[in-house]
GROMACS .gro file of C-alpha atoms in nm:
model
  318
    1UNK     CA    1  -2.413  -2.390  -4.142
    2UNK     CA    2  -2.789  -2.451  -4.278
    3UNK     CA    3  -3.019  -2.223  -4.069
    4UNK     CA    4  -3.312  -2.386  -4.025
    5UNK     CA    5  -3.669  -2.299  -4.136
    6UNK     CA    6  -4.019  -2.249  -4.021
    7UNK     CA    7  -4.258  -2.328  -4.307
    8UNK     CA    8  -4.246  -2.695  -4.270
    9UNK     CA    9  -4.337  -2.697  -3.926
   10UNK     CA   10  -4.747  -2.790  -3.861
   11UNK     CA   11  -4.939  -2.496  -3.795
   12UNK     CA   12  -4.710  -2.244  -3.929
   13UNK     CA   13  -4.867  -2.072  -4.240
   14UNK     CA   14  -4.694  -1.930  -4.497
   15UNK     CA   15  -4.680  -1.571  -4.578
   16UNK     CA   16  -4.975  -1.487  -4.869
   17UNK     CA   17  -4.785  -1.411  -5.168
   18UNK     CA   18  -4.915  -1.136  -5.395
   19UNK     CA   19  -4.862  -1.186  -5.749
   20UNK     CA   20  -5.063  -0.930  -5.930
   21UNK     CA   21  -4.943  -0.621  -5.688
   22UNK     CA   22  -4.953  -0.398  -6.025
   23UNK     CA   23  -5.320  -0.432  -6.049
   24UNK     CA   24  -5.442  -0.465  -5.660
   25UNK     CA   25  -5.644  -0.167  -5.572
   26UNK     CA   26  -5.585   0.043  -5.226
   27UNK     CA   27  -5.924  -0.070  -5.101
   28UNK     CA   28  -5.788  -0.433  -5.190
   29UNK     CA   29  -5.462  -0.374  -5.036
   30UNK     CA   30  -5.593  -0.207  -4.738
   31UNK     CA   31  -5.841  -0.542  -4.685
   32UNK     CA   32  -5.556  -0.742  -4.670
   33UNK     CA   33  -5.343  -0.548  -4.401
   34UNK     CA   34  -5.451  -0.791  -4.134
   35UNK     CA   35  -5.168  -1.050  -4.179
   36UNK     CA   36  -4.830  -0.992  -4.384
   37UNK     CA   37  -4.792  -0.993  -4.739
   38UNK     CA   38  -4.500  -1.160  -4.944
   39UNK     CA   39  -4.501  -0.913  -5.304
   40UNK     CA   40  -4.350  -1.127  -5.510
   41UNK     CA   41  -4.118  -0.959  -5.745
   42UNK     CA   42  -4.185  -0.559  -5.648
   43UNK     CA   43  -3.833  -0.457  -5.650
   44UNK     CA   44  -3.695  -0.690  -5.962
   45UNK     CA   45  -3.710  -0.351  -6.181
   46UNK     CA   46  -3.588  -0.100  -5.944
   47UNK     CA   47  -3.215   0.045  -6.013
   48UNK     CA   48  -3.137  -0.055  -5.609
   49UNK     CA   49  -3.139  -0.436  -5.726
   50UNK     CA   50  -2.781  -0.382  -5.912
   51UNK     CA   51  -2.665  -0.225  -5.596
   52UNK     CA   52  -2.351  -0.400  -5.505
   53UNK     CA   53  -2.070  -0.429  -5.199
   54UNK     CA   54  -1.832  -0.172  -5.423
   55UNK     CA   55  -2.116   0.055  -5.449
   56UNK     CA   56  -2.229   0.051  -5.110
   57UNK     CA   57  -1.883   0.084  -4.954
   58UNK     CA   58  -1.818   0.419  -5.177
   59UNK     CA   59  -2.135   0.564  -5.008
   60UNK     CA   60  -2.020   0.435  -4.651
   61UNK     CA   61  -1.702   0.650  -4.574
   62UNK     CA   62  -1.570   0.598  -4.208
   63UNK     CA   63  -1.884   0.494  -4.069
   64UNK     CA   64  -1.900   0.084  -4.186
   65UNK     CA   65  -1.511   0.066  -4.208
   66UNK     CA   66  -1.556  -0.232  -3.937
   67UNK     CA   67  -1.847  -0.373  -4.088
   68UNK     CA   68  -1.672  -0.428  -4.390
   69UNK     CA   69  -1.357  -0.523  -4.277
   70UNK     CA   70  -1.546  -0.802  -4.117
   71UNK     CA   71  -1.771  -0.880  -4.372
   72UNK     CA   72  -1.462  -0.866  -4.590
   73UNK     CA   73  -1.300  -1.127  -4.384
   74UNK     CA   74  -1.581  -1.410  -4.440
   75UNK     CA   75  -1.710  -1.335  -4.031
   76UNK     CA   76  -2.058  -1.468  -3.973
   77UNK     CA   77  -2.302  -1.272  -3.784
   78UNK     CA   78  -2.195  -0.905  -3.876
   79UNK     CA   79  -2.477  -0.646  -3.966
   80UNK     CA   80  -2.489  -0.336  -4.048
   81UNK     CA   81  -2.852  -0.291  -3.941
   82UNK     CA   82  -3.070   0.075  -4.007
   83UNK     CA   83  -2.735   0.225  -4.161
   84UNK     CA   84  -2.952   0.591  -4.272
   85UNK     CA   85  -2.813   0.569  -4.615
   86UNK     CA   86  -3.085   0.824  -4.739
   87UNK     CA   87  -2.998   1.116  -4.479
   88UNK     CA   88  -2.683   1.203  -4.665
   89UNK     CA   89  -2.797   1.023  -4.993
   90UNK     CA   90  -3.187   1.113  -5.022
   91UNK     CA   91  -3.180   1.074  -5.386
   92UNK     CA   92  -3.116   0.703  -5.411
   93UNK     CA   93  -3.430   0.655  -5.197
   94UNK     CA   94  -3.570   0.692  -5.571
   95UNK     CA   95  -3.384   0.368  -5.690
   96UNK     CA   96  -3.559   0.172  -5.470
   97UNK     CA   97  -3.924   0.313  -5.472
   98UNK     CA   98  -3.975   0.456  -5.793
   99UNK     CA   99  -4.177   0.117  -5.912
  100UNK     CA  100  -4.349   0.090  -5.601
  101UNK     CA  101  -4.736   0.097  -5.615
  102UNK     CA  102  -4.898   0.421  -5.488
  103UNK     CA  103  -5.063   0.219  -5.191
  104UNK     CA  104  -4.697   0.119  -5.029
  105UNK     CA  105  -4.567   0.492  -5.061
  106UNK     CA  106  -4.872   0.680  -4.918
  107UNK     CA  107  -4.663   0.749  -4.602
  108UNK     CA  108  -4.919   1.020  -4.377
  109UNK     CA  109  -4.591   1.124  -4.130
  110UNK     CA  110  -4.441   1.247  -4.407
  111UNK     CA  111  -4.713   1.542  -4.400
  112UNK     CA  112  -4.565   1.635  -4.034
  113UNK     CA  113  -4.238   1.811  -4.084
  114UNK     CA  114  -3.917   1.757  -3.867
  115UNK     CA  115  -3.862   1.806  -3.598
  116UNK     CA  116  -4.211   1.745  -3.501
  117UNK     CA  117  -4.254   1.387  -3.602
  118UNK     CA  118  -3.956   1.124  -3.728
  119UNK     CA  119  -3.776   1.261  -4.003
  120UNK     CA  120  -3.827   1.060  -4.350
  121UNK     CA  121  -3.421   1.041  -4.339
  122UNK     CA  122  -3.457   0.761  -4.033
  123UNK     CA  123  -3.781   0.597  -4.125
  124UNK     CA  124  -3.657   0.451  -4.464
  125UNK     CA  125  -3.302   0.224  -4.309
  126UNK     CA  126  -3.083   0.004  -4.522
  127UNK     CA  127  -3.000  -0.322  -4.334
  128UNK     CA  128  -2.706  -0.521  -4.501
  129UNK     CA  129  -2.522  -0.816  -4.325
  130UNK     CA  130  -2.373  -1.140  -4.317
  131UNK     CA  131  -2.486  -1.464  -4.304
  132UNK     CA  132  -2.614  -1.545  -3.930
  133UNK     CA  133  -2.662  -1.223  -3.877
  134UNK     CA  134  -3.006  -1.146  -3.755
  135UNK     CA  135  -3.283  -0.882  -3.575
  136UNK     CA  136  -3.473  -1.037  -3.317
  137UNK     CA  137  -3.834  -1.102  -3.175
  138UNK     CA  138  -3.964  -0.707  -3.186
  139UNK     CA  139  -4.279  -0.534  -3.334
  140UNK     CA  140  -4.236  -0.153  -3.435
  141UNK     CA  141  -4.281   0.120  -3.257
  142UNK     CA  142  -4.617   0.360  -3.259
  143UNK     CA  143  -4.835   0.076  -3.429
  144UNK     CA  144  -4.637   0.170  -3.710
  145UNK     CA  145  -4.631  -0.064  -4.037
  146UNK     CA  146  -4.397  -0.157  -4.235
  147UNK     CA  147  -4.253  -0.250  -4.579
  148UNK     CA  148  -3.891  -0.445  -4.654
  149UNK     CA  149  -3.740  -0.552  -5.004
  150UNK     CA  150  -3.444  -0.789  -4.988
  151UNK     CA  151  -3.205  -0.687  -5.302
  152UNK     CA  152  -2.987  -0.949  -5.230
  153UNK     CA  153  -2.922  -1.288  -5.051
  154UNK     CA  154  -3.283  -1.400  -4.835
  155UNK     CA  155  -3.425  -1.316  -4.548
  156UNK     CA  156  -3.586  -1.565  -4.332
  157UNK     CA  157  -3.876  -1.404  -4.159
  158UNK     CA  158  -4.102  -1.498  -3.870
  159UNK     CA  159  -4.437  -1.362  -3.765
  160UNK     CA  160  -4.704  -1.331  -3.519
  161UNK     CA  161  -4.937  -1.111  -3.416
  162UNK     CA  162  -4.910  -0.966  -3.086
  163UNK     CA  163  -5.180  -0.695  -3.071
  164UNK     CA  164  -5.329  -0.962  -2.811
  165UNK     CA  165  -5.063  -0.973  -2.602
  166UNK     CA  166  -5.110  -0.861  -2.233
  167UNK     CA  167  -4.804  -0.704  -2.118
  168UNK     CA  168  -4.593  -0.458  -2.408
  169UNK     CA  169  -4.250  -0.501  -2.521
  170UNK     CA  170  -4.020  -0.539  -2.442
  171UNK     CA  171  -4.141  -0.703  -2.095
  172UNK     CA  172  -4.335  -0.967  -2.344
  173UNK     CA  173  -4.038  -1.095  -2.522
  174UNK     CA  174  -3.821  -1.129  -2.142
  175UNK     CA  175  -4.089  -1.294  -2.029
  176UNK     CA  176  -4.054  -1.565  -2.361
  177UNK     CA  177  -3.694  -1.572  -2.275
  178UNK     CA  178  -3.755  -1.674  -1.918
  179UNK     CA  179  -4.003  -1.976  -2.059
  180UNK     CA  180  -3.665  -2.033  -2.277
  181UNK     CA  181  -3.892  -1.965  -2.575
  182UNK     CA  182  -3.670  -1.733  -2.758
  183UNK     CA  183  -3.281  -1.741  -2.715
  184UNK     CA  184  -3.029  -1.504  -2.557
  185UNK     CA  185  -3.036  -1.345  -2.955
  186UNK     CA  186  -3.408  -1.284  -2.890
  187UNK     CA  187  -3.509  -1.531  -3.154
  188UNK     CA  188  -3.732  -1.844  -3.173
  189UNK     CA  189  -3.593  -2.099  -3.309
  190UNK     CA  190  -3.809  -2.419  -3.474
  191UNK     CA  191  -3.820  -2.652  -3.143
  192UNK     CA  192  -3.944  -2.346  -2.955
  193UNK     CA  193  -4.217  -2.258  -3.217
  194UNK     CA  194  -4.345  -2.577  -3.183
  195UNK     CA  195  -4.367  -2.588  -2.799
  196UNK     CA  196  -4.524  -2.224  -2.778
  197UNK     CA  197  -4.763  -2.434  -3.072
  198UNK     CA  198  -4.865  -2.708  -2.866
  199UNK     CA  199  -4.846  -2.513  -2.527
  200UNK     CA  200  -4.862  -2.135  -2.509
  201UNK     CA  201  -4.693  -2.014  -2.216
  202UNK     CA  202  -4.893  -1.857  -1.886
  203UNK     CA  203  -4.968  -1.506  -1.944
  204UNK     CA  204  -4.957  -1.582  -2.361
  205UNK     CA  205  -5.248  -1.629  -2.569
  206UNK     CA  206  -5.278  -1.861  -2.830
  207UNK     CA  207  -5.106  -1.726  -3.183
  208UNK     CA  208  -5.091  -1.816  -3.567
  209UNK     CA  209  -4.710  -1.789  -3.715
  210UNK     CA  210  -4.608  -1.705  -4.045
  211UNK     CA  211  -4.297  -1.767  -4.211
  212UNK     CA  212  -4.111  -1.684  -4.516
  213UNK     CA  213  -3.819  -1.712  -4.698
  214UNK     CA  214  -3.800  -1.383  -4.906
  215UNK     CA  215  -3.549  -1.317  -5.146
  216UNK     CA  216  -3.418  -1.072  -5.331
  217UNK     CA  217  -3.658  -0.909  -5.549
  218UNK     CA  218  -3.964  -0.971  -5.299
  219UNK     CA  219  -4.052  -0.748  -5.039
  220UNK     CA  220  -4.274  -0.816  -4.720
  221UNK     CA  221  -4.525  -0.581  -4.557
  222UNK     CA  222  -4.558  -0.600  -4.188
  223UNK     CA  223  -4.923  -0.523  -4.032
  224UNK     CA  224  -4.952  -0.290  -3.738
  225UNK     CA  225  -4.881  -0.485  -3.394
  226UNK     CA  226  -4.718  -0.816  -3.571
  227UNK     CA  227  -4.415  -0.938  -3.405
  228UNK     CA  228  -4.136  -1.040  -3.612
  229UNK     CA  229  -3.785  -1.148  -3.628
  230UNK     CA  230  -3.569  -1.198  -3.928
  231UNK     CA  231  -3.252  -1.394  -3.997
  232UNK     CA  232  -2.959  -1.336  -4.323
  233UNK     CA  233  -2.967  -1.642  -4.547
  234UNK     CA  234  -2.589  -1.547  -4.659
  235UNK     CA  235  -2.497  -1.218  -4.720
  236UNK     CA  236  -2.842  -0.968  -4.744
  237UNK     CA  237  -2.910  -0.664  -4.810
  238UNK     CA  238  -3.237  -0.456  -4.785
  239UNK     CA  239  -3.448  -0.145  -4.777
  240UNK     CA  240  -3.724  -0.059  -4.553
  241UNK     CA  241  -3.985   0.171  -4.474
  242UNK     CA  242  -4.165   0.224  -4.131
  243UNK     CA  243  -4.464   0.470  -4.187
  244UNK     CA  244  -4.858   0.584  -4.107
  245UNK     CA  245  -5.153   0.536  -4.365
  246UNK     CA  246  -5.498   0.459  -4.389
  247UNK     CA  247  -5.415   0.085  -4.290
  248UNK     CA  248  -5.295   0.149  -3.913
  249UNK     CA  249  -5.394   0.554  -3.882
  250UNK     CA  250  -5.622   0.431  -3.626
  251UNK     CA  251  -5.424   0.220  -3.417
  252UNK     CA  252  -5.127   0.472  -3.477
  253UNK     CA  253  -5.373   0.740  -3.273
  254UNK     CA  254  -5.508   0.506  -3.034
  255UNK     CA  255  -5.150   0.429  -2.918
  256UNK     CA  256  -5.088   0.800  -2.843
  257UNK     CA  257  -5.408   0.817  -2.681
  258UNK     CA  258  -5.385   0.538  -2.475
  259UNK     CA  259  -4.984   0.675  -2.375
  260UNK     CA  260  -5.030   1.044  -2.390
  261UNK     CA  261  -5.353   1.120  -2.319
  262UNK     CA  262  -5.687   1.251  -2.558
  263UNK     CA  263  -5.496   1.569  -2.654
  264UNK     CA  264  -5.218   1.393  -2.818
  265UNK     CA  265  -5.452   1.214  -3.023
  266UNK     CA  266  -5.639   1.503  -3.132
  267UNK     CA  267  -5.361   1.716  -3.234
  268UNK     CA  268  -5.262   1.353  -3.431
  269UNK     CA  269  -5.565   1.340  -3.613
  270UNK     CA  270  -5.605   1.760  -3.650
  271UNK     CA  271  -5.208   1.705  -3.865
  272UNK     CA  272  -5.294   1.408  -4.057
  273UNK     CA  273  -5.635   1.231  -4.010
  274UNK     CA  274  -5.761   1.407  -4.328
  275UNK     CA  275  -5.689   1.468  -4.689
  276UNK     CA  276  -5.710   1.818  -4.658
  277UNK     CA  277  -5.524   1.861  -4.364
  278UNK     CA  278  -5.231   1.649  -4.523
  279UNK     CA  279  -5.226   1.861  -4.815
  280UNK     CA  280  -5.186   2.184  -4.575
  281UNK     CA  281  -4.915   2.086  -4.377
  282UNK     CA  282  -4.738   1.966  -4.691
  283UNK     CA  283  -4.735   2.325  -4.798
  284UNK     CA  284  -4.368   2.496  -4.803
  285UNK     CA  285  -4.478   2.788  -4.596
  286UNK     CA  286  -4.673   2.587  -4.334
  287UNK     CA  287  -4.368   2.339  -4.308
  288UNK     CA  288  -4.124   2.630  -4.264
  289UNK     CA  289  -4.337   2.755  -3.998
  290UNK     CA  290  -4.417   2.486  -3.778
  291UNK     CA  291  -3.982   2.421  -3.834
  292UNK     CA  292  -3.875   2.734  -3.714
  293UNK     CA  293  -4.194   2.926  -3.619
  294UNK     CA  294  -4.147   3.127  -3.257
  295UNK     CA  295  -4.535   3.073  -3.203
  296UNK     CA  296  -4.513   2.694  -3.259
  297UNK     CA  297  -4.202   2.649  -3.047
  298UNK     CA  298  -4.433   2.492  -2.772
  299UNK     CA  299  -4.574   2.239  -3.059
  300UNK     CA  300  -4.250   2.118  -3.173
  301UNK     CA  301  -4.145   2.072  -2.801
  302UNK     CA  302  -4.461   1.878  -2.739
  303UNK     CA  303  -4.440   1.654  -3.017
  304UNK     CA  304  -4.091   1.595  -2.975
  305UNK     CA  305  -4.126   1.468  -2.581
  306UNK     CA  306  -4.397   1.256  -2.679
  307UNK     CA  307  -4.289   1.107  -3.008
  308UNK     CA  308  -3.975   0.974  -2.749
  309UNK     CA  309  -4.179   0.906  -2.496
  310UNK     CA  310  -4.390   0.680  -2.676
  311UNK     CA  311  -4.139   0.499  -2.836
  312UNK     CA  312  -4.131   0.086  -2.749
  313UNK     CA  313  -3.815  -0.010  -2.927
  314UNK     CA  314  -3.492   0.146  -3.014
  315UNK     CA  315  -3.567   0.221  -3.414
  316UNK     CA  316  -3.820   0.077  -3.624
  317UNK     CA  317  -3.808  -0.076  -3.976
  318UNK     CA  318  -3.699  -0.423  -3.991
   0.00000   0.00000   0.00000
């Protein structure tokens, strides 16, 4: 069955699509984080593009035996979503990045050691599924961004911004269920785009969608605060990263100030808001400290109640 698209539909814009991502700067990447990007072509040369189902299931053991016994079995719908292929295989991470440009991989969490701050293991998911299959209406957690290459099949994507909206998810995206907006999946469908268009619900403001069809090869980057859902265009497979830089640091620290108070946000920008200070906790002997350090046992503790506390959806990344 033909899922149907978005990009046709009046006042739905399509993702910009960036060409030349080889010779874009970071200050002209960073002045175009305001909507989503499409990168046309960024993970054509990477080694993760000739990842296949054989390969994969080798690397899943026990854990997708169902998945792929359905998946095997021609069922719609299946997915195998944020499968943490890199925790027990870390070094493929480097099949799918090593051609990335320096301004997608500048990840500032990665500067706070586990278990203070999400481990790098869980921020960079694999999502693989069937056709139908599909993650709904969301936007990440921590006004984190994000980045997502499809290696294979496409992956319909849908996107708003929803740093405007009033009330936080997921009470938001109820509330669009309730105005029968998005189905019982958690999805919008065409129709409902259309009458959220003409007639934004009570309690909504007005919003500009973007839609794209991105296939494999292409990868899509995912603002700060941008809602987004994302449907499997036959069988699809794909790698994502959810992470803090220059882009969203802000917003990233005004989200833990506005849910944890000024001290949260100062200890935020004292780990990572500078150069230098990235650099330092990157250090082997600082890292090992603030791990297993007795006199930083009341930081780790901290961090880890509020880095759960904060949390707005289950895991981030697609």
């Amino acid at each position: 069955m033909e899922t149907p698209g978005f990009t046709d539909i009046p006042g739905v814009r399509r993702v910009p699509v960036v060409a030349d991502w080889r010779a874009l700067t970071r200050r002209e990447f960073v002045a175009k984080t305001d909507v989503p990007m499409l990168f046309q072509g960024l993970g054509t040369g990477t080694k993760a593009i000739a990842w296949d189902r054989e390969f994969l299931r080798a690397l899943g053991g026990a854990r997708l035996r169902d998945f792929l016994a359905a998946l095997d079995a021609g069922e719609h719908g299946v997915y195998a979503s944020e499968w943490y292929l890199f925790k027990e295989h870390p070094e493929l991470l480097a099949d799918v990045v090593a051609d990335f440009p320096e301004y997608l991989l500048d990840d500032w969490l990665e500067s706070i050691p586990p278990p203070l701050s999400f481990d790098a293991d869980t921020r960079n998911n694999v999502y693989w599924g069937a056709h139908g299959s599909a993650t709904p209406i969301h936007y990440d957690s921590f006004n984190g961004c994000t980045w997502n290459v499809t290696l294979k099949g496409v992956k319909r994507w849908l996107l708003l911004s929803a740093r405007e909206f009033a009330q936080s998810a997921p009470q938001c995206w109820s509330a669009l269920e309730t105005h029968g907006l998005v189905t019982d999946r958690g999805l919008f469908t065409p129709e409902t785009v259309r009458r959220y268009l003409a007639a934004p619900p009570d309690g909504f403001p007005a919003v500009t969608f973007y839609a794209a069809d991105v296939g494999a090869g292409d990868a899509i980057y995912v603002p700060w605060g941008w809602a987004h859902q994302v449907q499997n265009i036959g069988e699809a497979l794909a790698c994502s990263r959810f992470y803090v830089s220059e882009e969203n640091f802000d917003a990233f620290v005004r989200y833990f100030r506005t849910s944890r108070g000024p001290a949260a946000a100062t200890l935020l920008r004292t780990l990572i808001g500078t150069r230098p200070a990235r650099a330092l906790f990157r250090r082997p002997r600082v890292r090992a400290w603030l791990k297993d350090g007795r006199a930083s046992a009341p930081l780790r503790a901290w961090m880890q109640r509020a880095m759960k506390a904060g949390s707005q959806q289950p895991a981030p990344g697609e």
